[in-house]
Amino acid sequence: MNLIDAEELARTLDAQDVLAPMRAKFDLPADVTYFDGNSLGPLTLRSREVLHHTIDVEWRERLIRSWNEDWLAMPMRVGNMIAPLIGATQDSVISCDNTSINLHKALMSAVELRPGRTEIVIDINNFPTDIYIAQSVADQHGMTLVAVPAEEIIGAISERTAVVTATHVDYRTAKILDAPAITATAHQHGALMVWDLAHTAGAVPFDVSTLDIDFAVGCGYKYLNGGPGAPAFIYVAPRLLAESGQPLQGWWAHAAPFDFELSFRPAPGISRFLTGTTTVLSMKSLEAALEIFSGVSMADIRAKSIGLTGLFIDLFDAHLAPRGFMLASPRESESRGSHVALGFVGGKALVDKMSAQGVIADFRPPDLMRFGFAPLYNSFGNVVSLVHHLLRP
Ligand SMILES: *Cc1c(COP(=O)(O)O)cnc(C)c1O
């Protein structure tokens, strides 16, 4: 497909796009084309509005009264907005802390639930923080961290495994792991499963309930557009909640935080996975951004995501492969998340040059350029324009 035909096709697809109106809910600068929503989602108009209200009214005027009027309920309220995006029931997801801390809590909890087991299995290509956290949990329990490539996870699970953890969509390649098979194998061997949904939530449908996942964690500032440092989330299967503890038993996890009792009694529900005071401003921004998801379906988001990444890969074959770019993401749409990674010698300089021109992507060493295609604000026209920039930066 030549680029003139591609532009024509993109105009047709954009005209038919049911998600096209969502673009107006984002406050992207006119001179920017953004392909990095997989690292930091853009500002929404609602986040701006809600943050101003929080500062001017809830903080400035209402002061401490705002805790009871609104803020105390936020972690649960925001968790319940995230729940439908990952197939969770109400009151089984809570928003708090960051992904690293939530992963630590989930893994510690899982290990305590499987006493006597000696191994934690992890995807060796997982995001480094996940590996560091899993290593620390293993070290604290005198356990072994079994780190293997994604294809070998199933074979590495045994009766020694306490918990298996992996990221559903690989942060580098966007490869989707086989969550049903990995989870089922973990369960067949009596192990628990912790999925990291950092590159899944808000971009790729997931169903913690149908898959019978034990724990899941994920990020608020990527496809959920919560803003820099937005709180993350943690899901715990309701069947495990009563027996699940977590290592950071702070006062917000207490059954009655404002009774100021001297001994710890965990809250009966998912709030036992909280630790301390909520980061209100960040949480407000996340809550406002999540409103967008109540008006769209994850099926439409997924269909458009596949359309955008698929068009980019078609154009890659015709125009970029002959110029020395290498495809590092899966060709099969069912195993591909919402970004596409290209290997390119000199990729760092190219990403920097494009960024100076307002075409923003990112780079992961040694030579991977990553392009995030976010169905809520990227258009098919953006995809063609990206290819133009890659050819003539
Ligand atoms: C982005 C990302 C994180 C981020 O962790 P934070 O603690 O929120 O900084 C963790 N894991 C994966 C797989 C990620 O993609």
XYZ file of C-alpha atoms and ligand atoms in Angstrom:
408
model
C 0.000 0.000 0.000
C 1.528 3.345 -0.976
C 1.187 6.185 1.472
C -1.330 8.106 -0.628
C -3.675 5.081 -0.574
C -2.955 4.656 3.138
C -4.050 8.225 3.804
C -7.262 7.619 1.895
C -7.895 4.411 3.863
C -7.149 6.188 7.153
C -9.692 8.910 6.338
C -12.342 6.237 5.716
C -11.498 4.348 8.917
C -11.471 7.542 10.991
C -14.865 8.514 9.606
C -16.298 5.137 10.702
C -14.566 5.097 14.097
C -17.058 4.899 16.995
C -14.359 6.033 19.430
C -13.386 9.121 17.437
C -15.445 11.487 19.665
C -13.323 10.456 22.689
C -10.349 12.364 21.273
C -12.023 15.640 22.292
C -11.897 14.607 25.954
C -8.102 14.859 25.932
C -6.099 18.040 26.172
C -3.301 17.135 23.767
C -1.312 20.103 22.421
C -2.142 20.869 18.776
C 1.473 20.486 17.694
C 1.934 17.023 19.256
C 1.160 13.562 17.909
C 1.376 11.225 20.846
C 2.439 7.577 20.699
C 3.548 7.107 24.288
C 0.301 6.552 26.173
C 1.730 3.180 27.177
C 4.197 5.086 29.382
C 2.203 8.170 30.396
C -1.363 8.792 29.322
C -2.160 12.419 28.362
C -4.122 14.975 30.376
C -7.892 14.776 30.137
C -10.088 17.869 30.303
C -11.940 16.309 33.235
C -8.729 15.765 35.220
C -7.829 19.406 34.803
C -11.300 20.523 35.878
C -11.526 18.130 38.835
C -8.027 18.959 40.068
C -8.831 22.671 40.085
C -12.029 21.990 42.019
C -10.184 19.782 44.487
C -7.604 22.458 45.131
C -9.938 25.476 45.229
C -12.909 23.960 47.015
C -12.170 20.624 48.662
C -8.734 21.561 49.959
C -8.865 25.368 50.272
C -12.446 25.779 51.574
C -13.456 22.470 53.051
C -10.019 21.644 54.464
C -9.958 18.647 56.813
C -13.728 18.218 56.410
C -13.095 16.877 52.913
C -11.733 13.641 54.297
C -15.150 12.617 55.564
C -17.058 14.382 52.828
C -15.198 12.632 50.046
C -11.567 11.631 50.222
C -11.714 8.632 52.563
C -13.924 6.761 50.122
C -11.694 7.332 47.117
C -9.552 4.162 47.038
C -12.670 1.951 46.970
C -14.586 4.225 44.620
C -11.733 4.360 42.116
C -11.110 0.614 42.518
C -14.736 0.036 41.601
C -14.314 2.139 38.446
C -11.322 0.021 37.397
C -13.034 -3.297 38.258
C -15.186 -3.616 35.096
C -12.155 -2.968 32.879
C -10.487 -6.149 34.178
C -13.571 -8.311 34.709
C -13.548 -7.926 38.490
C -16.625 -7.807 40.717
C -17.359 -4.681 42.753
C -15.322 -4.277 45.962
C -12.546 -6.611 44.818
C -10.215 -3.917 43.428
C -8.685 -1.041 45.358
C -6.617 1.868 44.094
C -3.486 2.707 46.047
C 0.304 2.972 46.114
C 2.244 2.102 42.970
C 2.503 -1.100 40.964
C 5.782 -2.139 42.617
C 4.344 -1.861 46.127
C 1.127 -3.611 45.131
C 3.087 -6.432 43.534
C 5.079 -6.770 46.745
C 1.867 -6.992 48.759
C 0.326 -9.556 46.382
C 3.417 -11.773 46.276
C 3.920 -11.649 50.055
C 0.283 -12.510 50.562
C 0.452 -15.394 48.074
C 3.599 -16.840 49.649
C 1.973 -16.762 53.096
C -0.998 -18.653 51.656
C 1.289 -21.448 50.390
C 3.563 -22.261 53.341
C 6.276 -24.851 52.765
C 6.598 -24.143 49.050
C 10.058 -23.027 47.980
C 9.811 -21.372 44.564
C 8.434 -18.259 42.888
C 8.195 -18.500 39.080
C 8.529 -15.308 37.021
C 8.882 -14.287 33.381
C 12.582 -13.431 32.968
C 11.641 -10.676 30.489
C 9.253 -9.046 32.921
C 9.611 -5.328 33.678
C 12.663 -5.050 35.949
C 10.782 -3.719 38.974
C 8.654 -6.892 38.966
C 11.809 -9.013 38.997
C 13.450 -6.957 41.752
C 10.315 -7.155 43.898
C 9.904 -10.906 43.342
C 13.573 -11.427 44.195
C 13.150 -9.542 47.467
C 10.104 -11.628 48.407
C 12.010 -14.833 47.588
C 15.036 -13.668 49.596
C 12.938 -12.811 52.644
C 11.499 -16.324 52.685
C 14.660 -18.242 51.736
C 12.917 -19.201 48.475
C 14.273 -19.567 44.943
C 13.228 -17.206 42.153
C 12.804 -19.316 39.023
C 13.099 -16.801 36.165
C 12.379 -18.257 32.720
C 11.271 -16.942 29.306
C 7.499 -16.668 28.862
C 7.303 -19.829 26.708
C 8.894 -21.833 29.533
C 6.733 -20.628 32.408
C 4.266 -23.511 32.130
C 7.072 -26.088 32.193
C 8.698 -24.407 35.206
C 5.622 -24.705 37.459
C 5.711 -27.609 39.906
C 4.579 -28.724 43.358
C 7.420 -26.545 44.705
C 5.853 -23.386 43.242
C 4.087 -21.092 45.691
C 3.251 -18.368 43.205
C 3.660 -17.573 39.510
C 3.877 -13.982 38.327
C 4.057 -12.442 34.864
C 2.969 -9.350 32.982
C 0.050 -10.036 30.646
C 1.295 -7.709 27.882
C 5.092 -7.632 27.588
C 6.289 -4.042 28.103
C 8.887 -4.302 25.361
C 7.336 -6.410 22.610
C 3.596 -6.075 23.437
C 3.325 -9.867 23.249
C 0.241 -11.129 25.072
C 0.987 -14.095 27.300
C -1.360 -17.072 27.432
C -3.115 -16.099 30.664
C -5.680 -18.940 30.608
C -3.042 -21.676 30.168
C -0.498 -20.230 32.608
C -3.132 -19.593 35.273
C -4.669 -23.054 34.867
C -1.258 -24.728 35.139
C -0.412 -22.759 38.273
C -3.704 -23.835 39.824
C -3.270 -27.497 38.774
C -0.070 -27.517 40.809
C -1.662 -25.778 43.764
C 0.180 -22.508 43.122
C -1.304 -19.010 43.103
C -1.226 -16.604 40.142
C -0.398 -12.898 40.202
C -0.883 -11.042 36.901
C 0.591 -7.616 36.254
C -1.869 -5.722 34.049
C 0.247 -2.566 33.596
C -0.046 -2.637 29.782
C -3.458 -4.313 29.779
C -5.837 -2.182 31.844
C -7.635 0.235 29.566
C -6.205 -1.230 26.359
C -6.717 -5.007 26.258
C -9.752 -6.761 27.741
C -8.992 -9.061 30.661
C -11.268 -11.102 32.871
C -9.925 -11.898 36.309
C -13.228 -13.562 37.246
C -13.566 -15.992 34.318
C -9.868 -16.855 34.475
C -10.154 -17.313 38.246
C -7.067 -15.159 38.857
C -5.854 -14.949 42.448
C -4.207 -11.521 42.447
C -3.695 -8.811 39.851
C -1.952 -5.449 39.957
C -1.715 -2.627 37.439
C -0.866 0.928 36.685
C -2.978 4.109 36.796
C -0.849 6.385 34.628
C -0.554 4.387 31.388
C -3.712 3.543 29.398
C -5.923 4.706 32.292
C -4.533 8.259 31.832
C -4.453 9.056 35.571
C -1.467 11.393 35.296
C 2.148 11.261 36.440
C 2.428 9.161 39.589
C -1.273 8.279 39.611
C -2.052 5.506 42.081
C -1.973 1.911 40.899
C -4.471 -0.824 41.747
C -4.634 -4.276 43.249
C -7.232 -7.027 42.767
C -7.656 -9.901 45.194
C -10.050 -12.743 44.423
C -12.983 -12.430 46.836
C -12.591 -16.133 47.741
C -9.086 -15.388 49.115
C -9.791 -12.118 50.853
C -10.664 -13.372 54.320
C -7.438 -15.372 54.621
C -5.142 -12.912 52.817
C -2.857 -10.729 54.823
C -0.349 -8.251 53.547
C 3.018 -7.215 54.889
C 2.440 -3.458 55.097
C -0.285 -3.360 57.707
C -0.769 0.338 58.068
C -3.693 2.111 59.625
C -5.733 2.388 56.412
C -5.844 -1.417 56.297
C -7.325 -1.510 59.789
C -10.947 -2.510 60.378
C -11.514 0.766 62.258
C -8.729 3.233 61.415
C -10.274 6.081 63.387
C -10.640 4.083 66.595
C -6.852 4.307 66.890
C -6.604 0.884 68.525
C -3.152 -0.278 69.486
C -3.437 -3.708 67.922
C -3.950 -4.402 64.235
C -7.229 -5.879 63.039
C -7.462 -6.137 59.236
C -10.456 -4.614 57.475
C -12.865 -7.325 56.343
C -12.778 -6.374 52.646
C -10.280 -5.317 49.997
C -9.310 -2.251 52.100
C -7.018 -4.555 54.043
C -4.667 -4.073 51.079
C -4.346 -0.352 51.749
C -1.446 0.923 53.804
C -1.511 4.637 54.577
C -2.990 7.930 53.463
C -4.176 8.220 49.875
C -2.429 10.617 47.488
C -5.607 12.634 47.028
C -4.590 14.905 44.144
C -3.271 12.048 42.037
C -6.276 9.908 42.872
C -8.628 12.733 41.862
C -6.929 13.002 38.514
C -7.199 9.237 37.986
C -10.858 9.182 38.983
C -11.667 11.971 36.537
C -9.808 10.253 33.698
C -11.619 6.972 34.384
C -14.977 8.628 33.683
C -14.184 8.245 29.972
C -14.259 4.464 30.300
C -17.821 4.431 31.574
C -18.989 5.576 28.127
C -17.061 3.096 25.974
C -16.761 -0.669 25.677
C -13.520 -2.591 26.058
C -14.548 -4.557 22.931
C -14.576 -1.346 20.865
C -11.266 -0.294 22.398
C -9.715 -3.645 21.528
C -11.110 -3.635 17.974
C -9.681 -0.187 17.287
C -6.366 -1.047 18.947
C -5.990 -4.027 16.609
C -6.961 -1.804 13.680
C -4.329 0.822 14.549
C -1.470 -1.601 15.254
C -2.480 -3.703 12.226
C -2.368 -0.711 9.874
C 1.032 0.259 11.287
C 2.389 -3.255 10.687
C 1.038 -3.280 7.090
C 2.816 0.005 6.452
C 5.923 -1.319 8.205
C 6.054 -4.216 5.724
C 5.726 -1.933 2.722
C 7.891 1.001 3.788
C 9.918 0.447 6.958
C 11.208 -3.135 6.652
C 13.089 -2.228 3.428
C 14.786 0.621 5.358
C 16.264 -1.642 8.027
C 13.525 -1.476 10.681
C 12.756 -4.832 12.358
C 9.384 -5.835 13.768
C 9.762 -6.868 17.432
C 6.032 -7.314 18.155
C 3.782 -10.253 17.224
C 2.194 -10.199 13.770
C -0.868 -12.139 14.925
C -3.298 -9.553 16.248
C -4.628 -11.862 18.991
C -1.190 -12.011 20.632
C -0.418 -8.304 20.315
C -1.173 -5.597 22.895
C -1.673 -1.932 22.046
C 1.865 -0.897 21.186
C 4.271 -1.930 18.441
C 8.020 -2.179 18.949
C 10.520 -1.775 16.136
C 14.196 -2.564 16.345
C 16.338 0.008 14.572
C 20.022 0.797 14.804
C 20.053 4.501 15.610
C 16.558 4.243 17.078
C 17.432 6.472 20.040
C 18.566 9.361 17.817
C 15.490 8.935 15.627
C 13.083 8.980 18.591
C 14.811 12.101 19.940
C 14.646 13.843 16.571
C 10.953 13.061 16.116
C 10.220 14.163 19.666
C 11.764 17.581 18.908
C 9.187 17.819 16.106
C 6.300 16.891 18.382
C 5.989 13.234 17.319
C 6.439 11.491 20.637
C 7.306 7.821 21.005
C 9.760 6.099 23.312
C 12.900 4.059 23.285
C 14.046 1.081 25.321
C 17.684 -0.021 25.146
C 19.442 -1.508 23.315
C 17.612 -0.605 20.091
C 13.831 -0.781 20.555
C 11.526 2.031 19.522
C 8.036 1.689 21.023
C 4.886 3.207 19.559
C 1.804 3.149 21.762
C -1.528 3.335 19.911
C -4.223 4.427 22.329
C -7.700 3.887 20.856
C -9.216 6.740 22.873
C -7.174 9.471 21.205
C -5.009 8.080 18.390
C -6.474 8.080 14.896
C -5.722 6.023 11.794
C -4.466 9.261 10.285
C -1.922 9.472 13.141
C -0.574 6.049 12.107
C 0.103 7.149 8.533
C 1.656 10.388 9.719
C 3.956 8.392 12.027
C 5.207 6.345 9.078
C 5.918 9.554 7.159
C 8.003 10.819 10.075
C 9.907 7.562 10.422
C 10.801 7.695 6.727
C 11.694 11.391 6.655
C 12.366 12.593 10.190
C 4.963 0.520 34.156
C 5.174 -0.781 34.864
C 5.401 -0.814 36.237
C 5.519 0.474 37.018
O 5.689 0.268 38.362
P 5.567 1.505 39.365
O 5.855 0.920 40.677
O 4.165 2.039 39.247
O 6.570 2.530 38.959
C 5.530 -2.052 36.853
N 5.442 -3.200 36.135
C 5.225 -3.200 34.812
C 5.114 -4.476 34.074
C 5.099 -1.985 34.128
O 4.898 -1.971 32.811
